[in-house]
mmCIF file of C-alpha atoms in Angstrom:
data_model
loop_
_atom_site.group_PDB
_atom_site.id
_atom_site.type_symbol
_atom_site.label_atom_id
_atom_site.label_comp_id
_atom_site.label_asym_id
_atom_site.label_seq_id
_atom_site.Cartn_x
_atom_site.Cartn_y
_atom_site.Cartn_z
ATOM 1 C CA MET A 1 -33.955 12.911 19.201
ATOM 2 C CA GLU A 2 -32.065 13.482 22.720
ATOM 3 C CA ILE A 3 -28.649 11.746 22.344
ATOM 4 C CA ARG A 4 -28.377 11.188 26.144
ATOM 5 C CA ASP A 5 -29.292 7.172 26.793
ATOM 6 C CA ARG A 6 -30.674 6.467 23.121
ATOM 7 C CA VAL A 7 -29.143 2.707 21.999
ATOM 8 C CA ILE A 8 -26.821 2.990 19.073
ATOM 9 C CA VAL A 9 -25.090 0.589 17.115
ATOM 10 C CA ILE A 10 -22.031 1.774 15.221
ATOM 11 C CA THR A 11 -20.626 -0.903 12.198
ATOM 12 C CA GLY A 12 -16.843 -0.147 12.035
ATOM 13 C CA ALA A 13 -15.974 0.933 15.873
ATOM 14 C CA SER A 14 -12.776 -0.085 15.914
ATOM 15 C CA SER A 15 -11.552 2.994 14.260
ATOM 16 C CA GLY A 16 -11.125 5.581 11.805
ATOM 17 C CA LEU A 17 -14.454 7.243 11.294
ATOM 18 C CA GLY A 18 -16.592 4.726 13.752
ATOM 19 C CA ARG A 19 -14.274 5.119 16.134
ATOM 20 C CA ALA A 20 -14.963 9.240 16.053
ATOM 21 C CA LEU A 21 -18.055 8.453 16.416
ATOM 22 C CA ALA A 22 -18.497 6.644 19.499
ATOM 23 C CA PHE A 23 -16.590 8.870 21.354
ATOM 24 C CA GLU A 24 -18.651 11.557 19.998
ATOM 25 C CA LEU A 25 -21.979 9.616 21.002
ATOM 26 C CA ALA A 26 -20.281 8.740 24.001
ATOM 27 C CA GLY A 27 -19.794 12.336 25.053
ATOM 28 C CA ARG A 28 -23.420 13.282 24.572
ATOM 29 C CA GLY A 29 -24.326 10.177 26.749
ATOM 30 C CA ALA A 30 -25.621 7.614 24.196
ATOM 31 C CA ARG A 31 -25.949 3.806 24.881
ATOM 32 C CA LEU A 32 -23.549 2.156 22.380
ATOM 33 C CA ALA A 33 -23.701 -1.443 21.208
ATOM 34 C CA LEU A 34 -19.525 -1.327 19.560
ATOM 35 C CA ALA A 35 -19.525 -3.911 15.920
ATOM 36 C CA ALA A 36 -16.149 -4.096 14.429
ATOM 37 C CA ARG A 37 -13.923 -7.496 13.995
ATOM 38 C CA ARG A 38 -10.958 -6.921 16.573
ATOM 39 C CA GLU A 39 -12.640 -7.296 19.628
ATOM 40 C CA GLU A 40 -9.167 -5.822 21.607
ATOM 41 C CA ALA A 41 -9.391 -2.960 19.499
ATOM 42 C CA LEU A 42 -13.101 -2.224 20.551
ATOM 43 C CA GLU A 43 -12.778 -3.112 24.236
ATOM 44 C CA ASP A 44 -10.089 0.207 23.747
ATOM 45 C CA VAL A 45 -13.171 1.850 22.360
ATOM 46 C CA ALA A 46 -15.681 0.719 25.017
ATOM 47 C CA ALA A 47 -13.026 1.705 27.755
ATOM 48 C CA ARG A 48 -12.996 5.256 26.447
ATOM 49 C CA CYS A 49 -16.569 5.851 25.928
ATOM 50 C CA GLN A 50 -17.213 4.979 29.733
ATOM 51 C CA GLN A 51 -14.610 7.766 30.413
ATOM 52 C CA LEU A 52 -16.616 10.249 28.278
ATOM 53 C CA GLY A 53 -19.690 9.323 29.922
ATOM 54 C CA GLY A 54 -21.473 6.812 28.134
ATOM 55 C CA ALA A 55 -21.898 3.430 28.239
ATOM 56 C CA ALA A 56 -20.584 0.536 25.706
ATOM 57 C CA ILE A 57 -20.529 -2.727 24.756
ATOM 58 C CA VAL A 58 -18.336 -4.776 22.690
ATOM 59 C CA VAL A 59 -19.262 -7.147 20.220
ATOM 60 C CA PRO A 60 -17.380 -8.557 17.293
ATOM 61 C CA THR A 61 -19.219 -8.693 14.399
ATOM 62 C CA ASP A 62 -17.901 -9.478 10.351
ATOM 63 C CA VAL A 63 -20.437 -7.317 8.920
ATOM 64 C CA THR A 64 -19.940 -10.024 5.926
ATOM 65 C CA ILE A 65 -21.674 -12.596 7.935
ATOM 66 C CA GLU A 66 -25.356 -12.150 8.455
ATOM 67 C CA ALA A 67 -25.932 -14.502 11.135
ATOM 68 C CA GLU A 68 -23.198 -12.510 13.209
ATOM 69 C CA VAL A 69 -25.300 -8.942 12.291
ATOM 70 C CA ALA A 70 -28.369 -10.335 13.295
ATOM 71 C CA GLN A 71 -26.752 -12.051 16.622
ATOM 72 C CA LEU A 72 -25.156 -8.088 17.285
ATOM 73 C CA ALA A 73 -29.110 -6.884 17.078
ATOM 74 C CA GLN A 74 -30.201 -9.606 19.739
ATOM 75 C CA THR A 75 -27.672 -8.414 22.163
ATOM 76 C CA VAL A 76 -28.537 -4.879 22.014
ATOM 77 C CA VAL A 77 -32.051 -5.917 22.352
ATOM 78 C CA ASP A 78 -31.430 -8.551 25.017
ATOM 79 C CA ARG A 79 -28.988 -5.766 26.676
ATOM 80 C CA TRP A 80 -31.652 -2.694 26.639
ATOM 81 C CA GLY A 81 -34.570 -3.854 25.390
ATOM 82 C CA ARG A 82 -34.838 -1.711 22.386
ATOM 83 C CA LEU A 83 -32.712 0.145 19.468
ATOM 84 C CA ASP A 84 -33.092 3.368 17.929
ATOM 85 C CA VAL A 85 -29.784 3.929 16.315
ATOM 86 C CA TRP A 86 -28.125 1.904 13.488
ATOM 87 C CA ILE A 87 -25.409 3.259 11.898
ATOM 88 C CA ASN A 88 -24.053 1.052 9.279
ATOM 89 C CA ASN A 89 -20.753 2.849 9.135
ATOM 90 C CA ALA A 90 -17.872 -0.366 8.312
ATOM 91 C CA GLY A 91 -16.651 -0.402 5.021
ATOM 92 C CA VAL A 92 -12.886 -1.647 3.199
ATOM 93 C CA THR A 93 -11.204 -0.035 -0.190
ATOM 94 C CA LEU A 94 -9.270 -1.757 -2.947
ATOM 95 C CA TYR A 95 -7.252 0.177 -4.960
ATOM 96 C CA ALA A 96 -7.342 -1.994 -8.645
ATOM 97 C CA PRO A 97 -8.648 -1.207 -12.168
ATOM 98 C CA LEU A 98 -12.281 -2.950 -12.449
ATOM 99 C CA ILE A 99 -11.463 -4.497 -15.637
ATOM 100 C CA THR A 100 -7.711 -6.317 -15.106
ATOM 101 C CA GLY A 101 -8.087 -6.305 -10.736
ATOM 102 C CA ASP A 102 -8.996 -9.481 -9.112
ATOM 103 C CA ILE A 103 -12.183 -9.973 -8.633
ATOM 104 C CA GLU A 104 -12.385 -11.923 -5.447
ATOM 105 C CA GLN A 105 -10.757 -8.428 -3.779
ATOM 106 C CA HIS A 106 -13.373 -7.144 -5.953
ATOM 107 C CA ARG A 107 -16.493 -9.146 -4.749
ATOM 108 C CA ARG A 108 -14.796 -8.739 -1.135
ATOM 109 C CA VAL A 109 -15.071 -4.852 -1.442
ATOM 110 C CA ILE A 110 -19.070 -4.817 -2.023
ATOM 111 C CA GLU A 111 -19.583 -7.930 0.329
ATOM 112 C CA THR A 112 -18.620 -5.529 2.622
ATOM 113 C CA ASN A 113 -19.597 -2.180 1.808
ATOM 114 C CA LEU A 114 -23.221 -2.857 0.626
ATOM 115 C CA TRP A 115 -23.635 -6.157 2.111
ATOM 116 C CA GLY A 116 -22.640 -5.288 5.025
ATOM 117 C CA TYR A 117 -25.312 -2.762 5.062
ATOM 118 C CA VAL A 118 -28.027 -4.828 3.895
ATOM 119 C CA PHE A 119 -27.444 -7.086 6.738
ATOM 120 C CA GLY A 120 -27.835 -4.307 8.879
ATOM 121 C CA ALA A 121 -30.764 -2.650 7.372
ATOM 122 C CA ARG A 122 -32.583 -6.206 7.716
ATOM 123 C CA ALA A 123 -31.583 -6.337 11.557
ATOM 124 C CA ALA A 124 -32.454 -3.381 12.638
ATOM 125 C CA VAL A 125 -35.813 -2.626 10.492
ATOM 126 C CA PRO A 126 -38.074 -5.253 11.410
ATOM 127 C CA ILE A 127 -36.913 -3.880 15.263
ATOM 128 C CA PHE A 128 -37.821 -0.264 14.033
ATOM 129 C CA ARG A 129 -41.070 -1.392 12.518
ATOM 130 C CA ARG A 130 -42.417 -3.159 16.135
ATOM 131 C CA GLN A 131 -41.177 0.002 17.824
ATOM 132 C CA HIS A 132 -42.619 2.132 15.084
ATOM 133 C CA ALA A 133 -39.697 4.423 15.986
ATOM 134 C CA GLY A 134 -35.764 4.100 14.860
ATOM 135 C CA ILE A 135 -33.369 5.725 12.487
ATOM 136 C CA LEU A 136 -30.774 4.092 9.973
ATOM 137 C CA ILE A 137 -27.836 5.885 9.166
ATOM 138 C CA ASN A 138 -26.001 4.859 6.038
ATOM 139 C CA VAL A 139 -22.490 5.688 5.584
ATOM 140 C CA GLY A 140 -22.056 6.549 2.192
ATOM 141 C CA SER A 141 -19.357 9.030 0.335
ATOM 142 C CA VAL A 142 -19.215 11.737 -2.282
ATOM 143 C CA LEU A 143 -18.463 9.377 -4.207
ATOM 144 C CA SER A 144 -22.084 7.637 -3.750
ATOM 145 C CA GLU A 145 -22.665 10.503 -6.440
ATOM 146 C CA VAL A 146 -20.119 10.721 -8.940
ATOM 147 C CA GLY A 147 -17.241 8.416 -10.025
ATOM 148 C CA GLN A 148 -13.443 8.452 -9.689
ATOM 149 C CA PRO A 149 -10.781 6.147 -10.989
ATOM 150 C CA PHE A 150 -8.707 3.562 -9.023
ATOM 151 C CA VAL A 151 -11.113 2.371 -6.358
ATOM 152 C CA PRO A 152 -14.143 0.883 -8.699
ATOM 153 C CA SER A 153 -15.333 -1.237 -6.292
ATOM 154 C CA TYR A 154 -15.885 1.165 -3.769
ATOM 155 C CA VAL A 155 -17.351 3.472 -5.763
ATOM 156 C CA ILE A 156 -20.215 0.938 -7.141
ATOM 157 C CA SER A 157 -20.542 -0.210 -3.620
ATOM 158 C CA LYS A 158 -21.450 3.260 -2.442
ATOM 159 C CA PHE A 159 -23.495 4.309 -5.275
ATOM 160 C CA ALA A 160 -25.723 1.345 -4.463
ATOM 161 C CA VAL A 161 -25.580 2.253 -0.781
ATOM 162 C CA HIS A 162 -27.192 5.262 -1.749
ATOM 163 C CA GLY A 163 -29.923 3.230 -3.393
ATOM 164 C CA LEU A 164 -29.928 1.179 -0.691
ATOM 165 C CA SER A 165 -31.437 4.165 1.716
ATOM 166 C CA GLU A 166 -33.976 5.536 -1.330
ATOM 167 C CA THR A 167 -35.150 1.852 -1.630
ATOM 168 C CA LEU A 168 -35.732 1.761 2.357
ATOM 169 C CA ARG A 169 -37.221 4.823 2.326
ATOM 170 C CA VAL A 170 -40.031 4.155 0.099
ATOM 171 C CA GLU A 171 -40.556 0.743 1.519
ATOM 172 C CA LEU A 172 -41.105 2.567 4.950
ATOM 173 C CA ALA A 173 -43.319 5.365 3.850
ATOM 174 C CA ASN A 174 -46.046 4.337 6.051
ATOM 175 C CA GLU A 175 -43.667 4.845 9.245
ATOM 176 C CA PRO A 176 -43.485 8.233 9.528
ATOM 177 C CA ALA A 177 -41.050 7.841 12.898
ATOM 178 C CA ILE A 178 -38.387 5.746 11.338
ATOM 179 C CA HIS A 179 -35.822 7.525 9.359
ATOM 180 C CA VAL A 180 -33.258 6.354 6.738
ATOM 181 C CA CYS A 181 -30.610 8.999 6.475
ATOM 182 C CA THR A 182 -27.186 8.878 4.142
ATOM 183 C CA ALA A 183 -24.223 11.014 5.300
ATOM 184 C CA MET A 184 -21.868 11.953 2.879
ATOM 185 C CA PRO A 185 -18.903 13.031 3.316
ATOM 186 C CA TYR A 186 -15.630 14.092 1.030
ATOM 187 C CA ALA A 187 -12.025 12.788 1.944
ATOM 188 C CA VAL A 188 -11.944 11.631 5.359
ATOM 189 C CA ASP A 189 -7.934 11.277 7.413
ATOM 190 C CA THR A 190 -8.179 7.397 8.951
ATOM 191 C CA PRO A 191 -6.709 4.605 8.762
ATOM 192 C CA HIS A 192 -8.832 4.347 5.722
ATOM 193 C CA PHE A 193 -5.871 5.118 2.857
ATOM 194 C CA GLN A 194 -2.985 2.805 4.255
ATOM 195 C CA VAL A 195 -5.140 -0.552 5.244
ATOM 196 C CA ALA A 196 -6.627 -0.723 2.485
ATOM 197 C CA ALA A 197 -5.919 -3.070 -0.555
ATOM 198 C CA ASN A 198 -3.668 -2.314 -3.254
ATOM 199 C CA ALA A 199 -3.252 -3.704 -6.606
ATOM 200 C CA ILE A 200 -1.311 -1.061 -8.008
ATOM 201 C CA GLY A 201 1.735 -0.847 -6.389
ATOM 202 C CA LYS A 202 1.878 3.142 -5.354
ATOM 203 C CA THR A 203 1.229 4.967 -2.424
ATOM 204 C CA PRO A 204 -2.453 6.023 -1.889
ATOM 205 C CA ARG A 205 -2.930 9.501 -0.137
ATOM 206 C CA ALA A 206 -6.251 12.008 0.857
ATOM 207 C CA MET A 207 -7.366 14.350 -1.297
ATOM 208 C CA PRO A 208 -7.436 17.952 -0.053
ATOM 209 C CA PRO A 209 -9.110 19.199 1.446
ATOM 210 C CA VAL A 210 -9.457 16.654 3.620
ATOM 211 C CA GLN A 211 -11.584 16.466 6.491
ATOM 212 C CA ALA A 212 -10.766 15.451 10.287
ATOM 213 C CA PRO A 213 -13.310 11.991 11.763
ATOM 214 C CA GLU A 214 -14.127 14.433 14.439
ATOM 215 C CA LYS A 215 -16.028 16.616 12.013
ATOM 216 C CA VAL A 216 -17.486 14.536 10.500
ATOM 217 C CA ALA A 217 -19.021 12.294 13.948
ATOM 218 C CA ARG A 218 -20.287 15.653 15.006
ATOM 219 C CA ALA A 219 -22.187 16.197 11.887
ATOM 220 C CA ILE A 220 -23.883 12.479 11.667
ATOM 221 C CA ALA A 221 -25.015 13.151 15.136
ATOM 222 C CA LYS A 222 -27.344 15.789 14.112
ATOM 223 C CA LEU A 223 -28.358 13.082 11.959
ATOM 224 C CA VAL A 224 -29.355 11.560 15.194
ATOM 225 C CA GLU A 225 -31.076 14.808 16.660
ATOM 226 C CA ARG A 226 -32.561 15.649 13.656
ATOM 227 C CA PRO A 227 -32.704 13.096 10.573
ATOM 228 C CA ARG A 228 -32.759 13.875 6.879
ATOM 229 C CA ARG A 229 -32.763 12.346 4.333
ATOM 230 C CA THR A 230 -29.009 13.005 2.665
ATOM 231 C CA MET A 231 -26.414 15.200 4.350
ATOM 232 C CA PHE A 232 -23.086 16.285 2.577
ATOM 233 C CA VAL A 233 -19.950 16.968 4.694
ATOM 234 C CA PRO A 234 -18.757 19.464 3.609
ATOM 235 C CA ARG A 235 -22.506 21.295 2.173
ATOM 236 C CA ALA A 236 -19.740 22.517 -0.072
ATOM 237 C CA ILE A 237 -20.400 19.468 -2.402
ATOM 238 C CA VAL A 238 -23.172 20.291 -3.945
ATOM 239 C CA LEU A 239 -21.669 22.981 -5.565
ATOM 240 C CA GLY A 240 -18.804 19.919 -7.164
ATOM 241 C CA LEU A 241 -21.727 17.844 -7.993
ATOM 242 C CA ALA A 242 -23.632 20.889 -9.891
ATOM 243 C CA LEU A 243 -20.868 21.482 -12.200
ATOM 244 C CA HIS A 244 -20.325 17.975 -12.750
ATOM 245 C CA ARG A 245 -24.097 18.209 -13.503
ATOM 246 C CA LEU A 246 -23.355 20.876 -15.621
ATOM 247 C CA PHE A 247 -19.787 20.155 -17.440
ATOM 248 C CA PRO A 248 -19.894 16.651 -16.698
ATOM 249 C CA ARG A 249 -16.671 15.616 -19.591
ATOM 250 C CA THR A 250 -14.772 18.965 -18.286
ATOM 251 C CA VAL A 251 -14.828 18.043 -14.419
ATOM 252 C CA GLU A 252 -14.214 14.276 -15.369
ATOM 253 C CA ARG A 253 -11.147 14.853 -16.922
ATOM 254 C CA LEU A 254 -10.050 17.022 -14.177
ATOM 255 C CA LEU A 255 -11.022 14.429 -11.952
ATOM 256 C CA LEU A 256 -8.893 12.255 -13.419
ATOM 257 C CA ASP A 257 -6.059 14.590 -14.080
ATOM 258 C CA SER A 258 -6.307 15.482 -10.317
ATOM 259 C CA LEU A 259 -6.362 12.008 -8.908
ATOM 260 C CA ARG A 260 -3.873 10.659 -11.298
ATOM 261 C CA ARG A 261 -1.103 13.846 -10.101
ATOM 262 C CA TRP A 262 -2.390 13.597 -6.057
ATOM 263 C CA HIS A 263 -3.796 10.850 -4.902
ATOM 264 C CA VAL A 264 -1.883 7.983 -5.900
ATOM 265 C CA SER A 265 2.036 9.449 -5.662
ATOM 266 C CA GLU A 266 5.066 7.581 -7.460
ATOM 267 C CA GLU A 267 5.760 6.122 -4.330
ATOM 268 C CA PRO A 268 5.964 2.480 -4.426
ATOM 269 C CA GLU A 269 3.621 0.432 -2.190
ATOM 270 C CA GLN A 270 3.715 -3.026 -1.430
ATOM 271 C CA THR A 271 0.516 -4.335 -3.113
ATOM 272 C CA GLY A 272 -1.631 -6.975 -1.053
ATOM 273 C CA ASP A 273 -5.131 -7.983 0.507
ATOM 274 C CA GLY A 274 -4.533 -4.847 3.307
ATOM 275 C CA ASN A 275 -8.079 -5.040 5.274
ATOM 276 C CA LEU A 276 -10.144 -6.730 2.845
ATOM 277 C CA TYR A 277 -10.137 -10.455 4.888
ATOM 278 C CA GLU A 278 -8.391 -9.544 8.291
ATOM 279 C CA PRO A 279 -7.836 -6.164 10.301
ATOM 280 C CA GLU A 280 -4.707 -4.847 9.317
ATOM 281 C CA GLY A 281 -2.536 -1.510 11.147
ATOM 282 C CA ASP A 282 -3.113 0.637 14.295
ATOM 283 C CA ALA A 283 -6.888 1.345 15.529
ATOM 284 C CA LYS A 284 -6.879 4.879 15.981
ATOM 285 C CA VAL A 285 -9.066 7.784 14.855
ATOM 286 C CA HIS A 286 -6.372 9.400 12.594
ATOM 287 C CA GLY A 287 -4.859 8.021 9.360
ATOM 288 C CA ASP A 288 -1.069 8.253 8.385
ATOM 289 C CA ARG A 289 -1.148 9.744 5.536
ATOM 290 C CA PRO A 290 -1.327 13.282 4.603
ATOM 291 C CA PRO A 291 -2.435 14.785 0.977
ATOM 292 C CA GLN A 292 0.698 15.807 -1.028
ATOM 293 C CA LEU A 293 -0.339 19.277 -1.186
ATOM 294 C CA SER A 294 -1.983 22.157 0.745
ATOM 295 C CA THR A 295 -5.479 22.915 0.481
ATOM 296 C CA PRO A 296 -4.727 26.342 -0.906
ATOM 297 C CA GLN A 297 -2.359 24.739 -3.595
ATOM 298 C CA PHE A 298 -4.402 21.899 -4.657
ATOM 299 C CA PHE A 299 -6.961 24.821 -5.862
ATOM 300 C CA GLY A 300 -4.387 26.877 -7.548
ATOM 301 C CA TRP A 301 -3.729 23.702 -9.079
ATOM 302 C CA VAL A 302 -7.407 23.304 -10.132
ATOM 303 C CA ALA A 303 -7.846 26.310 -11.338
ATOM 304 C CA ALA A 304 -4.517 26.703 -13.503
ATOM 305 C CA ARG A 305 -5.612 23.353 -14.800
ATOM 306 C CA LEU A 306 -9.288 24.670 -15.689
ATOM 307 C CA VAL A 307 -7.351 28.024 -17.898
ATOM 308 C CA ARG A 308 -5.296 25.261 -19.710
ATOM 309 C CA ASN A 309 -8.218 22.973 -20.485
ATOM 310 C CA GLU A 310 -9.993 26.135 -21.848
ATOM 311 C CA VAL A 311 -7.139 27.204 -23.912
ATOM 312 C CA GLU A 312 -6.437 23.745 -25.329
ATOM 313 C CA ALA A 313 -10.072 23.401 -26.203
ATOM 314 C CA ILE A 314 -9.949 27.122 -27.809
ATOM 315 C CA GLY A 315 -6.952 26.246 -29.541
ATOM 316 C CA ARG A 316 -8.633 23.058 -30.933
ATOM 317 C CA LEU A 317 -11.464 25.032 -32.062
ATOM 318 C CA ALA A 318 -9.720 27.172 -34.410
ATOM 319 C CA LYS A 319 -7.621 24.712 -35.529
ATOM 320 C CA ARG A 320 -11.091 22.818 -36.698
ATOM 321 C CA ALA A 321 -12.539 26.506 -38.154
ATOM 322 C CA THR A 322 -9.103 26.997 -39.813
ATOM 323 C CA GLY A 323 -9.433 23.504 -41.767
ATOM 324 C CA ARG A 324 -13.081 24.230 -43.085
ATOM 325 C CA ALA A 325 -11.903 27.599 -43.985
ATOM 326 C CA ALA A 326 -9.327 26.090 -46.252
ATOM 327 C CA GLN A 327 -11.413 23.132 -47.418
ATOM 328 C CA GLY A 328 -13.586 26.003 -48.268
ATOM 329 C CA ARG A 329 -11.331 27.803 -49.970
ATOM 330 C CA GLY A 330 -10.262 24.578 -52.343
ATOM 331 C CA ALA A 331 -13.953 23.601 -52.853
#
């Protein structure tokens, strides 16, 4: 699909990846409906989109309220007479244990990250059916495929987003010109980490190799041009996922060790709701939380940890073998 003059909705368009997406698509001549909770921030994005050669309207929307999402879709159709692409992107994060964290905070993450996408699908798909054409893009995560501690409700919501896409593909199997795509990026350098709700009192930082939002935005733009079911950004993610399927316990222990050490620093951070209920922080594309170590340093640490784990495993096997041999002699 040629992007120029296509009518595209972006939720979560005020900052981070959504903001980068707006700029990327505007530069290719798209007509954009920008949705998020902050009207002033959206106006700033819209002005920049106009400068880049696109058209943009601002539709303040809380994606946890279905009536507002439905009104967003209606506003787009009233303005341009059609809807070509809907990008479900709005999302929030909570750093808290699943078992002891505040259940209302966990619930809010799932309301935003899952129900916000469900409401988007319920608004967009009927229009696509009338047109017999359209593209729904759900922005998931590598965490749609593998678990992670510290952000359990976020992981649960992203797994559910994958399920939402799979379900819709079957429902729309008789509509060959309607596409449901799931984008699954690895860590992205956005304000995501600094505006997250925090109940652990420590400072989260991106895990290397962190990606520029502009890179992920370009990849998602390719889904508009040539839809496909699932897209990993970067593609090398599939190698890590394959290793997880082959050696799940080993990879999970490595994940836990690395995330404890490098994702959540010992630097204290004030606990609070972050942007769960109200917008927070500067509306910008990039974040202010660089990784604690470079990508080469991180992979060096991973390699060293794998060697250490292997040596420890061999030691445990040798100890058990020695114990069994001693028992045999005693018998």
